[in-house]
CSV table of C-alpha atoms in Angstrom, one decimal:
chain,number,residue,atom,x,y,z
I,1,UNK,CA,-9.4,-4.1,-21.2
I,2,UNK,CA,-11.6,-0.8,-22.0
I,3,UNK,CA,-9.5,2.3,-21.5
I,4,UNK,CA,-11.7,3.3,-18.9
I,5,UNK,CA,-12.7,0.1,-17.1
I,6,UNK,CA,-15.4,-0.1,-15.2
I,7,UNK,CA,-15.4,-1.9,-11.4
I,8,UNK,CA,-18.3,-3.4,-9.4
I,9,UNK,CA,-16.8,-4.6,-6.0
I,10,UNK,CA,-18.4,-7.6,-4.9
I,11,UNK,CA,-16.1,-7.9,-1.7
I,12,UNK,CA,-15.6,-4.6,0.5
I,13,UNK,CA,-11.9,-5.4,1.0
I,14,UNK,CA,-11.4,-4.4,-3.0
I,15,UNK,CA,-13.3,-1.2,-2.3
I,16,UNK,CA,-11.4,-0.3,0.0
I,17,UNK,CA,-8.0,-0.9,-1.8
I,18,UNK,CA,-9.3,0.7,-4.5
I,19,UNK,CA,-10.3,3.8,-3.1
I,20,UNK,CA,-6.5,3.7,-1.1
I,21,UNK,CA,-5.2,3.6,-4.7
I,22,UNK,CA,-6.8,6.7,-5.8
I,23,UNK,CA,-9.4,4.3,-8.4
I,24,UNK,CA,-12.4,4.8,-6.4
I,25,UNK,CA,-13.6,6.8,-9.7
I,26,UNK,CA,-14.1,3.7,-11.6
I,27,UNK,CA,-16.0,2.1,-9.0
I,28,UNK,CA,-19.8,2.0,-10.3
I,29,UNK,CA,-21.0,-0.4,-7.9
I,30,UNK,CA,-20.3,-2.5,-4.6
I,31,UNK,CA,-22.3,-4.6,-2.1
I,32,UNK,CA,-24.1,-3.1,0.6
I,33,UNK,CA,-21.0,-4.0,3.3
I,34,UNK,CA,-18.8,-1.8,1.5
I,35,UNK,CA,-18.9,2.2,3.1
I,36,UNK,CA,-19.0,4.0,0.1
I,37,UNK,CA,-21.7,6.1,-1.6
I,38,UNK,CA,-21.8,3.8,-5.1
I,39,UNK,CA,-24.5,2.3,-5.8
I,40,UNK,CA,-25.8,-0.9,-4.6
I,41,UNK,CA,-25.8,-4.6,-5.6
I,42,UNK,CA,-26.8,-6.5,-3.2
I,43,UNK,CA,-24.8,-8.6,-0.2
I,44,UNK,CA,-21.6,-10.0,-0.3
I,45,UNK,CA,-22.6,-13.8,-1.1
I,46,UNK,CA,-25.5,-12.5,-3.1
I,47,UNK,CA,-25.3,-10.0,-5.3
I,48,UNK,CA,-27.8,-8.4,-7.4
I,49,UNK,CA,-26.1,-9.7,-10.8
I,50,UNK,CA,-29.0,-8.0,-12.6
I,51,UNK,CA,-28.2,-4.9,-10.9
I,52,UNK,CA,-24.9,-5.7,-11.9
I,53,UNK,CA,-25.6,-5.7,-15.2
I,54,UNK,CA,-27.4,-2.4,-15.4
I,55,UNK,CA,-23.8,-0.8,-13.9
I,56,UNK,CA,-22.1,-2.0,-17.5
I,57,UNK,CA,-19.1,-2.9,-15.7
I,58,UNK,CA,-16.1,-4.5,-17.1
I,59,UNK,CA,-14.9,-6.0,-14.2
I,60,UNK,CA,-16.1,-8.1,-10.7
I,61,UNK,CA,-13.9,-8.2,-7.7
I,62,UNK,CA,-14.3,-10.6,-5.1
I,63,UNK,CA,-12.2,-11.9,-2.5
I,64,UNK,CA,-11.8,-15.2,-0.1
I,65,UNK,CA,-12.8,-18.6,-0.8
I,66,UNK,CA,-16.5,-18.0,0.6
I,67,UNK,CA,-16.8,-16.1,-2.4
I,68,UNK,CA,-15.5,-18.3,-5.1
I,69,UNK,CA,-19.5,-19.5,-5.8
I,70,UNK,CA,-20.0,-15.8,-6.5
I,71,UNK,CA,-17.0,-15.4,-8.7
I,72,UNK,CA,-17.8,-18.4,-10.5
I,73,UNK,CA,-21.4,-17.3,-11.2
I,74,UNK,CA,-19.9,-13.7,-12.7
I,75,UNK,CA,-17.4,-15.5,-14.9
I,76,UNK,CA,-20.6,-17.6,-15.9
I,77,UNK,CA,-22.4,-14.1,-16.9
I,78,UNK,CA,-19.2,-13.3,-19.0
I,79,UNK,CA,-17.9,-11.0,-16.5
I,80,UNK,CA,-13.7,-10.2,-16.4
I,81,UNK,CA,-13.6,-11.6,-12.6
I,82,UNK,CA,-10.7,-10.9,-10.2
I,83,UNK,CA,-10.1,-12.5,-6.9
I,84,UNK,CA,-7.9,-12.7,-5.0
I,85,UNK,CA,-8.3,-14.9,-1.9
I,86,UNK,CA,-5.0,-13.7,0.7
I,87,UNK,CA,-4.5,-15.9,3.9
I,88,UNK,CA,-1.3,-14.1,4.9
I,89,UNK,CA,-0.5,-10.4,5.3
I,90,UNK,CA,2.5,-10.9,2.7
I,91,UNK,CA,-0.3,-12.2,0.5
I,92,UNK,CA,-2.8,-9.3,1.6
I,93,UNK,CA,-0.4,-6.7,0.4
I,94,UNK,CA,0.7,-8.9,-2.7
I,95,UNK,CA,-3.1,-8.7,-3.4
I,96,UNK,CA,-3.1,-4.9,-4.0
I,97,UNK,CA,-2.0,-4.6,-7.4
I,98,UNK,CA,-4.2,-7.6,-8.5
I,99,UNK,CA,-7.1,-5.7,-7.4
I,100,UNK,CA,-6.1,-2.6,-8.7
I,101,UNK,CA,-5.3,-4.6,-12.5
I,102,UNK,CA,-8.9,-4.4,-12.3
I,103,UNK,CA,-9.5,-0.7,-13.2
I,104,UNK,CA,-5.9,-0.4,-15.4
I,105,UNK,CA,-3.8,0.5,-12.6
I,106,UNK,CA,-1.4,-2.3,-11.4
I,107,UNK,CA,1.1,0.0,-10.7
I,108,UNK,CA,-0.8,1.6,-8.1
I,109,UNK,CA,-1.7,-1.0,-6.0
I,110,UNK,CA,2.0,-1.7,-6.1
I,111,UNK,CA,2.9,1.6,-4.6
I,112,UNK,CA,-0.2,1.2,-2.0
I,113,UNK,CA,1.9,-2.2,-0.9
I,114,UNK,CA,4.8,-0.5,-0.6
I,115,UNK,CA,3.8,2.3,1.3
I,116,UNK,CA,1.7,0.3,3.9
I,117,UNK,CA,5.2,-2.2,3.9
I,118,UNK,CA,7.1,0.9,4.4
I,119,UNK,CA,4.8,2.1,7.9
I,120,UNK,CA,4.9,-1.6,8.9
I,121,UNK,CA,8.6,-1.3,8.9
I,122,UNK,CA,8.7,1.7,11.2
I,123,UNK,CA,6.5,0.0,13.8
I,124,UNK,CA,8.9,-3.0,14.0
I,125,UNK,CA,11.3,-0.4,14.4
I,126,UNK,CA,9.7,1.0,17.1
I,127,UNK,CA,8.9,-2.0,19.0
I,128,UNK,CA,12.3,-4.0,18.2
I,129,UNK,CA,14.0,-5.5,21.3
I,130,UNK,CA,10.7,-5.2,23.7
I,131,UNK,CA,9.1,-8.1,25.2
I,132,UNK,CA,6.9,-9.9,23.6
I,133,UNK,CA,3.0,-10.3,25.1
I,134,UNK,CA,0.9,-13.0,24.2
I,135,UNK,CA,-2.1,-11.8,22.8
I,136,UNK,CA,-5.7,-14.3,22.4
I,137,UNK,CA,-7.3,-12.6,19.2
I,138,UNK,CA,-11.1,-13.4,19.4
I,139,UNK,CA,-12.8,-13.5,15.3
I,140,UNK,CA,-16.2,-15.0,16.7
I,141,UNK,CA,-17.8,-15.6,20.6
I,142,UNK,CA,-20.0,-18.3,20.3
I,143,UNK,CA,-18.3,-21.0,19.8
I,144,UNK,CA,-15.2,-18.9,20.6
I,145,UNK,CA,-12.6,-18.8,17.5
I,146,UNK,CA,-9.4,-17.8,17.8
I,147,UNK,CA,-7.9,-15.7,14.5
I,148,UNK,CA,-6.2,-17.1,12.1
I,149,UNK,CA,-5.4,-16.1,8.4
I,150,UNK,CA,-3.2,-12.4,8.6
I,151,UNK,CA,-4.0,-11.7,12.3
I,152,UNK,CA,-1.2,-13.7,14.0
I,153,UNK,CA,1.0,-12.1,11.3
I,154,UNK,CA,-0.2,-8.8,12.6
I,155,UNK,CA,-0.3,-8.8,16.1
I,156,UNK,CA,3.7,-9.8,14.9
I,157,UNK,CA,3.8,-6.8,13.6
I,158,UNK,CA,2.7,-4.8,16.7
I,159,UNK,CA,5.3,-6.6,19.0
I,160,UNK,CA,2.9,-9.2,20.4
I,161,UNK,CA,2.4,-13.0,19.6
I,162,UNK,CA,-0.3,-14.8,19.1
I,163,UNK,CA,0.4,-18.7,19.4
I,164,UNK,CA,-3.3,-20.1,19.2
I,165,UNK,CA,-3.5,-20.3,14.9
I,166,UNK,CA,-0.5,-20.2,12.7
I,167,UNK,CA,-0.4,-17.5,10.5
I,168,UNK,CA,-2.7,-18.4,7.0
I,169,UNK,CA,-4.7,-21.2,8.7
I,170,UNK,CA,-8.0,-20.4,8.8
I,171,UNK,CA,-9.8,-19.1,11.7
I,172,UNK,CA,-10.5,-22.2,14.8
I,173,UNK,CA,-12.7,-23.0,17.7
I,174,UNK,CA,-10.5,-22.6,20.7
I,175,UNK,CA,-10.5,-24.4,24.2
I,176,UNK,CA,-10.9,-22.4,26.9
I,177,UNK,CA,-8.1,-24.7,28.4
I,178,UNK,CA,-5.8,-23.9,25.6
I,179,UNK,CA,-6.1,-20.0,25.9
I,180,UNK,CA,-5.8,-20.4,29.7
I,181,UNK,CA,-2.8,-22.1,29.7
I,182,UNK,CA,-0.8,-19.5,27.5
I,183,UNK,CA,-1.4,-16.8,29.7
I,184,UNK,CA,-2.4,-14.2,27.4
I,185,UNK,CA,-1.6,-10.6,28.6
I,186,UNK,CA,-4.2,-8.9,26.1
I,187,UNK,CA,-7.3,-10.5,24.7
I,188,UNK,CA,-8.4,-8.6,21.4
I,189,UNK,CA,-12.4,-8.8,20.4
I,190,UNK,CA,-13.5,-8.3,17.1
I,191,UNK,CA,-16.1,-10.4,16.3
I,192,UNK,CA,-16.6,-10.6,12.4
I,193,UNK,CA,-19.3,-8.2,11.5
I,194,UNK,CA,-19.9,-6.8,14.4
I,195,UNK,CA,-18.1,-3.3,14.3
I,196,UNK,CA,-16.7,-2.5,17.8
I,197,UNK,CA,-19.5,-3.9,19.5
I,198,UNK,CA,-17.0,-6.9,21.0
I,199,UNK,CA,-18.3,-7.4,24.4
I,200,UNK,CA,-15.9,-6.9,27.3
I,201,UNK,CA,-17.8,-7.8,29.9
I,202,UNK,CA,-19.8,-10.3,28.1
I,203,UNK,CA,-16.1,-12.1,27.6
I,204,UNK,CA,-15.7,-11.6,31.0
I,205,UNK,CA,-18.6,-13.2,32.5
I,206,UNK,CA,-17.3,-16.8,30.8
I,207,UNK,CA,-15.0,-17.3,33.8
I,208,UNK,CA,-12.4,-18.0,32.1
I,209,UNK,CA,-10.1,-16.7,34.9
I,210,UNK,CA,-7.2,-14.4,32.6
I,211,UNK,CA,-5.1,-12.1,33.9
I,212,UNK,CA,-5.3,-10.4,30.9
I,213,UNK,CA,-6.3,-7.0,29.4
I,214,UNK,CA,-9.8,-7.5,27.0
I,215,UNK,CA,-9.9,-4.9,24.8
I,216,UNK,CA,-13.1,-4.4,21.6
I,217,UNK,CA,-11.2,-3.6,18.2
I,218,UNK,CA,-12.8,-2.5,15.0
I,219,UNK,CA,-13.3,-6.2,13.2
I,220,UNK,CA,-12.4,-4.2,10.0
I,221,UNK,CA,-9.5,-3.0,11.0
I,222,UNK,CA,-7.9,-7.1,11.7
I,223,UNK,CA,-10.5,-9.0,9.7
I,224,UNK,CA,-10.8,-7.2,6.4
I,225,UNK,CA,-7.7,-8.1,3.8
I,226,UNK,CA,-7.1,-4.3,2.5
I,227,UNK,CA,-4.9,-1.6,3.9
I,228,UNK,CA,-7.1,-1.4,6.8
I,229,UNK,CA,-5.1,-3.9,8.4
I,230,UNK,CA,-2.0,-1.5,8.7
I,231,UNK,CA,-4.3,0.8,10.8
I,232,UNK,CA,-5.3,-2.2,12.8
I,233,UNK,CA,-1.4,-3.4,13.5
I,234,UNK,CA,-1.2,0.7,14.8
I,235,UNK,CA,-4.2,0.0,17.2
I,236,UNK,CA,-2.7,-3.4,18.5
I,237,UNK,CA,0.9,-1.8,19.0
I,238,UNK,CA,-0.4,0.9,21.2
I,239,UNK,CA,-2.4,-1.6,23.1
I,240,UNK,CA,0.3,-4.0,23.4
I,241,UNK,CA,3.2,-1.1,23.5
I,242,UNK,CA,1.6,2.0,25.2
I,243,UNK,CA,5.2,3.8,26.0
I,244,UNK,CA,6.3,3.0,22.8
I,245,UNK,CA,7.7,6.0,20.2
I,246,UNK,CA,5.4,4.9,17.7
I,247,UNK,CA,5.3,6.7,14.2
I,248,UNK,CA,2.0,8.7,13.7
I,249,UNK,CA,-1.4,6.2,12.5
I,250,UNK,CA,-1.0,5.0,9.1
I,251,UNK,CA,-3.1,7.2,6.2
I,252,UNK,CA,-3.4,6.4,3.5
I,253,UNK,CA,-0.9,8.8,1.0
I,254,UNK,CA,-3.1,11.1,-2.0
I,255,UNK,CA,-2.2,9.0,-4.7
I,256,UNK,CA,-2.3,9.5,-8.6
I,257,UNK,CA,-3.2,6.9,-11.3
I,258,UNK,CA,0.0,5.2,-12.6
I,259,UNK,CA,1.4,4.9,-15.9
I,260,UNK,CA,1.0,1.5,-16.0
I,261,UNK,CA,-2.3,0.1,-17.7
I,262,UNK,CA,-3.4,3.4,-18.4
């Protein structure tokens, strides 16, 4: 590994745990999804690998399965790939010092699990021995999907549950029936690209006859597998848990490169 390395993040997830870490600095380049300043290299399932290769980097990150294509075509350029493809929010935060391995910093991305484990902890804290509400997470309208991969395991985390997708199954149309049936006390939109611009009233023109609270969340916060997700379990527990003595919104902490892999 060069002493320096230097990181292109093909997936914005990486970005974003990299910049959490304190290694933004050897970011040179990411797609045009990721919000950062660095230049960039195209879209997330096809990137500028010329581009790429004008950066000099030392390393690709990607992330997910949809992506495997795009790390297969950098380790075909003789790129150092790493990707990580999480389903679960154990696996999210195992993820971290993968990702961070990539600029020489395991250690880091350790201590950005254990910190975001640490807040987790404090919510369950916060929200032990309360009731449970069910909560329908939406990932995409039309056909409507319920959430699967981490989400279940977050809205878990924020005192709710979320029976339609078992945690680290991927993502599945839903029956209208199905939701109807379980009762849900919250629905949660956050349609996969689309920001907060999850439609309320839109949802509640279907008909499908809830008595439930429809609320538009962030997709980033719930669909993105970075530390984002802690802030999104912080959103969902004061949705689900208004009166609740939650601890203050997750930040992430100013953190210093490790010794390890430097």
């Amino acid at each position: 590994m060069a002493a320096n390395p230097r990181v292109v993040s093909l997936a914005p997830s990486a970005t974003a745990v990299l910049d959490a870490a304190g290694l933004d600095a050897h970011v040179v380049g990411a797609t045009v999804h990721s919000p950062t300043d660095k230049p960039v290299v195209g879209g997330w399932l096809n990137p500028d690998f010329d581009r790429v290769d004008e950066l000099d980097a030392d390393a690709v990150c990607t992330c997910d399965d949809l992506q495997s294509d795009v790390a297969a075509a950098a380790r075909d350029r003789g790129y150092d790939v790493v990707h990580v493809a999480p389903a679960t929010l154990d696996e999210v935060f195992d993820s971290f010092p993968v990702v961070c391995d990539a600029a020489g910093d395991a250690g880091a991305g350790a201590t950005l699990a254990e910190d975001c484990r640490d807040h987790l902890g404090r919510v369950a804290d916060a929200v032990a021995g309360r009731d449970r509400p069910t909560v329908y997470c939406e990932e995409w309208a039309d056909p409507p999907m319920a959430a699967g991969n981490w989400v279940p395991d977050l809205v878990r985390a924020a005192g709710g549950s979320a029976p339609f997708v078992a945690p680290g199954e991927r993502s599945a149309e839903v029956d209208p029936a199905v939701v109807a049936a379980a009762d849900p006390d919250h629905v949660i939109l956050h349609p996969c690209g689309k920001g907060e611009r999850g439609d309320p009233e839109a949802f509640e023109a279907r008909g499908w006859n809830l008595d439930a609270a429809v609320h538009a969340v962030d997709d980033s916060l719930l669909n993105q597998p970075s530390p984002a997700v802690v802030s999104g379990v912080d959103r969902l527990a004061r949705l689900l848990h208004p009166d609740a003595d939650l601890p203050d919104p997750w930040a992430a902490a100013t953190p210093s490169e490790s010794d390890e892999g430097k």
